[in-house]
């Protein structure tokens, strides 16, 4: 799985008032790229309302997603770095500064993206460089570097 080729939308240093706004920003990127409909954004928010902040998968990182549904037009990712951290209510991993929106057409695609993201999360140096990135090109180039590591 090539994360760089799956990443359709990048929004750097965005402003979010709360976790719902942060998820909405990730969802807006998926919608703008033609990956999902707006219903998927609502489904991502509803999943957190129902199950709690399970999407905060590592310190400072939320993986906003919902089950594959008709609202997913094709698989893809959005990348939202937040100017100011937002609390999702996670005991260990709050506050969040990076929200990755994930849309998958089926369970297998969902698992493949999670495996690829695990590589990013495990590499502290790369994570730090991604968090410090100030341009869309810089984010894409850093993710592209995963293919050669």
Short mmCIF file of N, CA and C in Angstrom, two decimals:
data_model
loop_
_atom_site.label_atom_id
_atom_site.label_comp_id
_atom_site.label_asym_id
_atom_site.label_seq_id
_atom_site.Cartn_x
_atom_site.Cartn_y
_atom_site.Cartn_z
N UNK A 1 0.85 -1.20 0.00
CA UNK A 1 0.00 0.00 0.00
C UNK A 1 0.88 1.23 0.00
N UNK A 2 0.64 2.12 -0.90
CA UNK A 2 1.39 3.36 -1.00
C UNK A 2 0.55 4.48 -0.41
N UNK A 3 0.91 4.95 0.78
CA UNK A 3 0.15 6.02 1.43
C UNK A 3 0.12 7.28 0.61
N UNK A 4 1.25 7.64 0.02
CA UNK A 4 1.33 8.90 -0.73
C UNK A 4 0.33 8.91 -1.87
N UNK A 5 0.14 7.79 -2.54
CA UNK A 5 -0.81 7.74 -3.65
C UNK A 5 -2.26 7.67 -3.19
N UNK A 6 -2.49 7.30 -1.93
CA UNK A 6 -3.84 7.23 -1.39
C UNK A 6 -4.28 8.56 -0.79
N UNK A 7 -3.32 9.46 -0.59
CA UNK A 7 -3.60 10.72 0.09
C UNK A 7 -4.12 11.74 -0.91
N UNK A 8 -5.40 12.05 -0.81
CA UNK A 8 -6.03 12.95 -1.77
C UNK A 8 -6.11 14.39 -1.28
N UNK A 9 -6.09 14.60 0.02
CA UNK A 9 -6.35 15.92 0.56
C UNK A 9 -5.40 16.21 1.73
N UNK A 10 -4.80 17.37 1.72
CA UNK A 10 -3.91 17.79 2.80
C UNK A 10 -4.31 19.19 3.25
N UNK A 11 -4.50 19.36 4.55
CA UNK A 11 -4.86 20.65 5.13
C UNK A 11 -3.92 20.86 6.31
N UNK A 12 -3.03 21.84 6.20
CA UNK A 12 -2.01 22.07 7.23
C UNK A 12 -2.35 23.26 8.11
N UNK A 13 -2.10 23.10 9.40
CA UNK A 13 -2.29 24.15 10.41
C UNK A 13 -3.72 24.68 10.40
N UNK A 14 -4.67 23.75 10.32
CA UNK A 14 -6.09 24.09 10.30
C UNK A 14 -6.57 24.43 11.71
N UNK A 15 -7.66 25.17 11.78
CA UNK A 15 -8.25 25.55 13.05
C UNK A 15 -9.49 24.69 13.31
N UNK A 16 -9.56 24.09 14.49
CA UNK A 16 -10.73 23.31 14.90
C UNK A 16 -11.09 23.69 16.33
N UNK A 17 -12.36 23.94 16.56
CA UNK A 17 -12.81 24.33 17.89
C UNK A 17 -12.87 23.14 18.84
N UNK A 18 -13.15 21.95 18.29
CA UNK A 18 -13.27 20.74 19.11
C UNK A 18 -13.07 19.52 18.22
N UNK A 19 -13.23 18.33 18.81
CA UNK A 19 -12.97 17.10 18.06
C UNK A 19 -13.93 16.93 16.90
N UNK A 20 -15.16 17.35 17.05
CA UNK A 20 -16.12 17.25 15.94
C UNK A 20 -15.67 18.10 14.75
N UNK A 21 -15.21 19.31 15.04
CA UNK A 21 -14.68 20.17 13.97
C UNK A 21 -13.47 19.53 13.30
N UNK A 22 -12.61 18.91 14.10
CA UNK A 22 -11.41 18.28 13.56
C UNK A 22 -11.79 17.13 12.62
N UNK A 23 -12.75 16.31 13.02
CA UNK A 23 -13.22 15.23 12.15
C UNK A 23 -13.89 15.80 10.90
N UNK A 24 -14.65 16.87 11.09
CA UNK A 24 -15.32 17.49 9.94
C UNK A 24 -14.29 17.99 8.91
N UNK A 25 -13.18 18.53 9.38
CA UNK A 25 -12.13 18.98 8.46
C UNK A 25 -11.59 17.80 7.66
N UNK A 26 -11.36 16.67 8.34
CA UNK A 26 -10.88 15.47 7.64
C UNK A 26 -11.93 14.99 6.64
N UNK A 27 -13.20 15.01 7.05
CA UNK A 27 -14.29 14.62 6.16
C UNK A 27 -14.44 15.56 4.98
N UNK A 28 -14.28 16.85 5.22
CA UNK A 28 -14.38 17.83 4.13
C UNK A 28 -13.34 17.55 3.05
N UNK A 29 -12.14 17.15 3.48
CA UNK A 29 -11.09 16.81 2.52
C UNK A 29 -11.46 15.60 1.69
N UNK A 30 -12.05 14.59 2.32
CA UNK A 30 -12.48 13.40 1.59
C UNK A 30 -13.58 13.74 0.59
N UNK A 31 -14.52 14.58 1.00
CA UNK A 31 -15.62 14.99 0.12
C UNK A 31 -15.08 15.80 -1.05
N UNK A 32 -14.22 16.77 -0.76
CA UNK A 32 -13.68 17.64 -1.81
C UNK A 32 -12.90 16.85 -2.86
N UNK A 33 -12.28 15.75 -2.44
CA UNK A 33 -11.50 14.92 -3.36
C UNK A 33 -12.37 13.90 -4.10
N UNK A 34 -13.66 13.87 -3.79
CA UNK A 34 -14.55 12.93 -4.46
C UNK A 34 -14.43 11.51 -3.92
N UNK A 35 -13.90 11.37 -2.71
CA UNK A 35 -13.70 10.06 -2.10
C UNK A 35 -14.97 9.59 -1.38
N UNK A 36 -15.66 10.53 -0.73
CA UNK A 36 -16.88 10.19 0.03
C UNK A 36 -17.94 11.26 -0.20
N UNK A 37 -19.13 10.97 0.30
CA UNK A 37 -20.18 11.98 0.39
C UNK A 37 -20.15 12.56 1.80
N UNK A 38 -20.88 13.62 2.02
CA UNK A 38 -20.95 14.24 3.34
C UNK A 38 -21.51 13.31 4.40
N UNK A 39 -22.30 12.33 3.99
CA UNK A 39 -22.85 11.37 4.95
C UNK A 39 -21.74 10.62 5.69
N UNK A 40 -20.64 10.37 5.01
CA UNK A 40 -19.54 9.64 5.64
C UNK A 40 -18.95 10.45 6.80
N UNK A 41 -18.85 11.75 6.64
CA UNK A 41 -18.35 12.61 7.73
C UNK A 41 -19.25 12.46 8.95
N UNK A 42 -20.56 12.49 8.72
CA UNK A 42 -21.51 12.30 9.82
C UNK A 42 -21.34 10.93 10.47
N UNK A 43 -21.07 9.91 9.65
CA UNK A 43 -20.85 8.55 10.17
C UNK A 43 -19.59 8.48 11.03
N UNK A 44 -18.53 9.21 10.63
CA UNK A 44 -17.30 9.23 11.43
C UNK A 44 -17.55 9.85 12.79
N UNK A 45 -18.29 10.95 12.82
CA UNK A 45 -18.61 11.63 14.08
C UNK A 45 -19.50 10.73 14.94
N UNK A 46 -20.50 10.11 14.32
CA UNK A 46 -21.41 9.22 15.06
C UNK A 46 -20.65 8.04 15.67
N UNK A 47 -19.63 7.53 14.99
CA UNK A 47 -18.85 6.41 15.52
C UNK A 47 -18.16 6.80 16.81
N UNK A 48 -17.61 8.01 16.88
CA UNK A 48 -16.94 8.47 18.10
C UNK A 48 -17.98 8.74 19.19
N UNK A 49 -19.12 9.30 18.81
CA UNK A 49 -20.17 9.53 19.81
C UNK A 49 -20.64 8.21 20.43
N UNK A 50 -20.70 7.16 19.61
CA UNK A 50 -21.17 5.86 20.09
C UNK A 50 -20.10 5.07 20.84
N UNK A 51 -18.86 5.08 20.33
CA UNK A 51 -17.81 4.20 20.87
C UNK A 51 -16.73 4.92 21.67
N UNK A 52 -16.77 6.24 21.72
CA UNK A 52 -15.75 6.98 22.44
C UNK A 52 -14.54 7.27 21.55
N UNK A 53 -13.46 7.79 22.14
CA UNK A 53 -12.31 8.28 21.37
C UNK A 53 -11.33 7.19 20.92
N UNK A 54 -11.86 6.03 20.53
CA UNK A 54 -11.00 4.92 20.08
C UNK A 54 -10.17 5.29 18.86
N UNK A 55 -10.57 6.32 18.13
CA UNK A 55 -9.85 6.71 16.91
C UNK A 55 -8.53 7.42 17.21
N UNK A 56 -8.31 7.80 18.47
CA UNK A 56 -7.05 8.43 18.85
C UNK A 56 -6.07 7.28 19.10
N UNK A 57 -5.35 6.93 18.04
CA UNK A 57 -4.61 5.67 17.99
C UNK A 57 -3.17 5.75 18.51
N UNK A 58 -2.67 6.96 18.69
CA UNK A 58 -1.31 7.18 19.19
C UNK A 58 -1.27 8.59 19.76
N UNK A 59 -0.26 8.90 20.56
CA UNK A 59 -0.19 10.26 21.10
C UNK A 59 -0.25 11.30 19.98
N UNK A 60 -1.29 12.16 20.05
CA UNK A 60 -1.43 13.26 19.11
C UNK A 60 -2.04 12.92 17.77
N UNK A 61 -2.44 11.65 17.56
CA UNK A 61 -2.92 11.24 16.24
C UNK A 61 -4.29 10.57 16.32
N UNK A 62 -5.23 11.10 15.53
CA UNK A 62 -6.55 10.48 15.41
C UNK A 62 -6.73 9.96 13.99
N UNK A 63 -7.26 8.77 13.88
CA UNK A 63 -7.58 8.16 12.59
C UNK A 63 -9.10 8.14 12.47
N UNK A 64 -9.63 9.20 11.85
CA UNK A 64 -11.08 9.35 11.71
C UNK A 64 -11.57 8.42 10.60
N UNK A 65 -12.53 7.56 10.95
CA UNK A 65 -13.06 6.62 9.98
C UNK A 65 -14.41 6.09 10.46
N UNK A 66 -15.09 5.42 9.56
CA UNK A 66 -16.33 4.72 9.88
C UNK A 66 -16.32 3.43 9.06
N UNK A 67 -17.30 2.63 9.27
CA UNK A 67 -17.40 1.38 8.49
C UNK A 67 -17.58 1.70 7.01
N UNK A 68 -17.10 0.81 6.14
CA UNK A 68 -17.39 0.99 4.72
C UNK A 68 -18.90 1.08 4.51
N UNK A 69 -19.31 2.02 3.67
CA UNK A 69 -20.74 2.23 3.42
C UNK A 69 -20.93 2.79 2.02
N UNK A 70 -22.18 3.00 1.66
CA UNK A 70 -22.49 3.59 0.35
C UNK A 70 -21.97 5.02 0.24
N UNK A 71 -21.65 5.64 1.36
CA UNK A 71 -21.12 7.01 1.36
C UNK A 71 -19.66 7.06 0.92
N UNK A 72 -19.00 5.89 0.84
CA UNK A 72 -17.62 5.81 0.38
C UNK A 72 -17.64 5.51 -1.12
N UNK A 73 -17.16 6.47 -1.91
CA UNK A 73 -17.16 6.33 -3.36
C UNK A 73 -15.92 5.61 -3.86
N UNK A 74 -14.80 5.81 -3.16
CA UNK A 74 -13.54 5.12 -3.44
C UNK A 74 -12.65 5.27 -2.22
N UNK A 75 -11.63 4.45 -2.13
CA UNK A 75 -10.75 4.53 -0.98
C UNK A 75 -9.84 5.75 -1.05
N UNK A 76 -9.53 6.30 0.11
CA UNK A 76 -8.60 7.42 0.15
C UNK A 76 -8.39 7.95 1.55
N UNK A 77 -7.48 8.90 1.63
CA UNK A 77 -7.10 9.51 2.90
C UNK A 77 -7.14 11.02 2.81
N UNK A 78 -7.38 11.64 3.94
CA UNK A 78 -7.16 13.08 4.08
C UNK A 78 -6.23 13.28 5.27
N UNK A 79 -5.47 14.35 5.23
CA UNK A 79 -4.42 14.64 6.23
C UNK A 79 -4.67 16.04 6.75
N UNK A 80 -4.96 16.16 8.04
CA UNK A 80 -5.24 17.47 8.63
C UNK A 80 -4.33 17.66 9.84
N UNK A 81 -3.40 18.60 9.73
CA UNK A 81 -2.62 18.97 10.91
C UNK A 81 -3.32 20.18 11.52
N UNK A 82 -3.41 20.18 12.83
CA UNK A 82 -4.13 21.25 13.54
C UNK A 82 -3.17 22.29 14.08
N UNK A 83 -3.53 23.54 13.91
CA UNK A 83 -2.71 24.63 14.43
C UNK A 83 -2.63 24.55 15.96
N UNK A 84 -3.78 24.31 16.58
CA UNK A 84 -3.86 24.18 18.03
C UNK A 84 -4.41 22.79 18.36
N UNK A 85 -3.81 22.09 19.32
CA UNK A 85 -4.27 20.75 19.68
C UNK A 85 -5.72 20.74 20.15
N UNK A 86 -6.39 19.60 19.93
CA UNK A 86 -7.78 19.41 20.31
C UNK A 86 -7.89 18.15 21.15
N UNK A 87 -8.68 18.19 22.21
CA UNK A 87 -8.93 17.01 23.03
C UNK A 87 -10.09 16.21 22.48
N UNK A 88 -9.88 14.89 22.40
CA UNK A 88 -10.93 13.97 21.96
C UNK A 88 -11.52 13.21 23.16
N UNK A 89 -10.88 13.34 24.33
CA UNK A 89 -11.34 12.62 25.50
C UNK A 89 -10.59 11.31 25.73
N UNK A 90 -9.45 11.14 25.08
CA UNK A 90 -8.65 9.93 25.26
C UNK A 90 -7.71 10.13 26.45
N UNK A 91 -7.70 9.17 27.37
CA UNK A 91 -6.93 9.30 28.61
C UNK A 91 -5.44 9.43 28.38
N UNK A 92 -4.88 8.71 27.40
CA UNK A 92 -3.43 8.70 27.20
C UNK A 92 -2.96 9.55 26.01
N UNK A 93 -3.71 9.56 24.92
CA UNK A 93 -3.19 10.09 23.65
C UNK A 93 -3.63 11.51 23.30
N UNK A 94 -4.43 12.15 24.15
CA UNK A 94 -4.80 13.55 23.93
C UNK A 94 -3.64 14.44 24.31
N UNK A 95 -3.54 15.64 23.80
CA UNK A 95 -4.38 16.23 22.76
C UNK A 95 -3.91 15.80 21.36
N UNK A 96 -4.77 15.98 20.38
CA UNK A 96 -4.52 15.57 19.00
C UNK A 96 -4.08 16.76 18.17
N UNK A 97 -3.03 16.55 17.38
CA UNK A 97 -2.56 17.58 16.45
C UNK A 97 -2.63 17.12 15.00
N UNK A 98 -2.88 15.82 14.77
CA UNK A 98 -2.98 15.29 13.42
C UNK A 98 -4.21 14.41 13.32
N UNK A 99 -5.07 14.71 12.35
CA UNK A 99 -6.26 13.90 12.09
C UNK A 99 -6.13 13.36 10.67
N UNK A 100 -6.12 12.03 10.57
CA UNK A 100 -6.07 11.38 9.27
C UNK A 100 -7.46 10.81 9.01
N UNK A 101 -8.09 11.26 7.93
CA UNK A 101 -9.39 10.73 7.55
C UNK A 101 -9.19 9.52 6.65
N UNK A 102 -9.84 8.42 6.97
CA UNK A 102 -9.70 7.18 6.21
C UNK A 102 -11.05 6.76 5.67
N UNK A 103 -11.11 6.55 4.37
CA UNK A 103 -12.31 5.99 3.73
C UNK A 103 -11.88 4.74 2.98
N UNK A 104 -12.52 3.62 3.28
CA UNK A 104 -12.20 2.36 2.61
C UNK A 104 -13.48 1.76 2.06
N UNK A 105 -13.35 1.12 0.91
CA UNK A 105 -14.52 0.52 0.27
C UNK A 105 -14.85 -0.85 0.85
N UNK A 106 -13.88 -1.47 1.51
CA UNK A 106 -14.13 -2.77 2.14
C UNK A 106 -13.14 -2.99 3.28
N UNK A 107 -13.37 -4.05 4.02
CA UNK A 107 -12.55 -4.34 5.21
C UNK A 107 -11.08 -4.57 4.85
N UNK A 108 -10.80 -5.27 3.75
CA UNK A 108 -9.41 -5.55 3.36
C UNK A 108 -8.64 -4.27 3.06
N UNK A 109 -9.26 -3.34 2.35
CA UNK A 109 -8.60 -2.06 2.05
C UNK A 109 -8.33 -1.29 3.34
N UNK A 110 -9.27 -1.36 4.26
CA UNK A 110 -9.14 -0.69 5.55
C UNK A 110 -7.91 -1.22 6.29
N UNK A 111 -7.74 -2.53 6.30
CA UNK A 111 -6.59 -3.17 6.98
C UNK A 111 -5.28 -2.79 6.30
N UNK A 112 -5.25 -2.74 4.98
CA UNK A 112 -4.03 -2.37 4.24
C UNK A 112 -3.57 -0.96 4.59
N UNK A 113 -4.51 -0.02 4.68
CA UNK A 113 -4.15 1.35 5.03
C UNK A 113 -3.65 1.40 6.47
N UNK A 114 -4.29 0.67 7.36
CA UNK A 114 -3.83 0.66 8.76
C UNK A 114 -2.41 0.13 8.88
N UNK A 115 -2.07 -0.89 8.11
CA UNK A 115 -0.70 -1.42 8.12
C UNK A 115 0.29 -0.36 7.65
N UNK A 116 -0.07 0.34 6.57
CA UNK A 116 0.82 1.38 6.05
C UNK A 116 1.00 2.51 7.06
N UNK A 117 -0.09 2.90 7.72
CA UNK A 117 -0.01 3.95 8.73
C UNK A 117 0.84 3.52 9.92
N UNK A 118 0.80 2.25 10.24
CA UNK A 118 1.61 1.74 11.36
C UNK A 118 3.09 2.01 11.11
N UNK A 119 3.51 1.92 9.86
CA UNK A 119 4.90 2.22 9.51
C UNK A 119 5.25 3.66 9.79
N UNK A 120 4.33 4.56 9.55
CA UNK A 120 4.55 5.98 9.83
C UNK A 120 4.61 6.20 11.34
N UNK A 121 3.67 5.62 12.05
CA UNK A 121 3.58 5.84 13.49
C UNK A 121 4.79 5.27 14.23
N UNK A 122 5.35 4.19 13.72
CA UNK A 122 6.49 3.55 14.37
C UNK A 122 7.80 4.32 14.16
N UNK A 123 7.85 5.15 13.15
CA UNK A 123 9.07 5.88 12.81
C UNK A 123 9.00 7.29 13.43
N UNK A 124 9.58 7.44 14.61
CA UNK A 124 9.47 8.71 15.34
C UNK A 124 10.09 9.88 14.59
N UNK A 125 11.21 9.63 13.91
CA UNK A 125 11.84 10.71 13.15
C UNK A 125 10.93 11.19 12.03
N UNK A 126 10.37 10.24 11.29
CA UNK A 126 9.46 10.59 10.19
C UNK A 126 8.22 11.29 10.72
N UNK A 127 7.67 10.78 11.82
CA UNK A 127 6.50 11.42 12.42
C UNK A 127 6.78 12.87 12.79
N UNK A 128 7.94 13.11 13.38
CA UNK A 128 8.31 14.48 13.75
C UNK A 128 8.43 15.38 12.54
N UNK A 129 9.01 14.86 11.47
CA UNK A 129 9.15 15.66 10.25
C UNK A 129 7.79 15.92 9.61
N UNK A 130 6.90 14.93 9.66
CA UNK A 130 5.55 15.13 9.12
C UNK A 130 4.79 16.17 9.93
N UNK A 131 4.92 16.12 11.25
CA UNK A 131 4.24 17.09 12.11
C UNK A 131 4.76 18.50 11.89
N UNK A 132 6.03 18.63 11.52
CA UNK A 132 6.63 19.94 11.29
C UNK A 132 6.43 20.46 9.87
N UNK A 133 5.92 19.61 8.98
CA UNK A 133 5.76 20.00 7.57
C UNK A 133 4.87 21.22 7.43
N UNK A 134 5.25 22.10 6.51
CA UNK A 134 4.49 23.34 6.31
C UNK A 134 3.86 23.44 4.93
N UNK A 135 4.15 22.48 4.05
CA UNK A 135 3.55 22.50 2.71
C UNK A 135 3.02 21.11 2.35
N UNK A 136 2.05 21.10 1.46
CA UNK A 136 1.48 19.84 0.97
C UNK A 136 2.56 19.00 0.29
N UNK A 137 3.42 19.65 -0.48
CA UNK A 137 4.49 18.94 -1.18
C UNK A 137 5.42 18.26 -0.20
N UNK A 138 5.73 18.93 0.89
CA UNK A 138 6.61 18.35 1.90
C UNK A 138 6.00 17.09 2.51
N UNK A 139 4.70 17.11 2.82
CA UNK A 139 4.02 15.93 3.36
C UNK A 139 4.07 14.79 2.35
N UNK A 140 3.74 15.08 1.10
CA UNK A 140 3.73 14.04 0.06
C UNK A 140 5.13 13.46 -0.14
N UNK A 141 6.15 14.31 -0.15
CA UNK A 141 7.52 13.82 -0.34
C UNK A 141 7.97 12.93 0.82
N UNK A 142 7.60 13.30 2.05
CA UNK A 142 7.97 12.49 3.21
C UNK A 142 7.28 11.13 3.16
N UNK A 143 6.02 11.11 2.79
CA UNK A 143 5.31 9.83 2.68
C UNK A 143 5.85 8.99 1.54
N UNK A 144 6.24 9.64 0.46
CA UNK A 144 6.82 8.93 -0.67
C UNK A 144 8.13 8.25 -0.25
N UNK A 145 8.85 8.86 0.69
CA UNK A 145 10.13 8.31 1.15
C UNK A 145 9.95 6.96 1.83
N UNK A 146 8.75 6.64 2.28
CA UNK A 146 8.48 5.36 2.91
C UNK A 146 8.76 4.20 1.95
N UNK A 147 8.55 4.43 0.66
CA UNK A 147 8.74 3.37 -0.33
C UNK A 147 10.21 2.97 -0.46
N UNK A 148 11.12 3.87 -0.09
CA UNK A 148 12.54 3.59 -0.25
C UNK A 148 13.21 3.20 1.06
N UNK A 149 12.49 3.31 2.19
CA UNK A 149 13.07 2.98 3.50
C UNK A 149 13.11 1.48 3.70
#
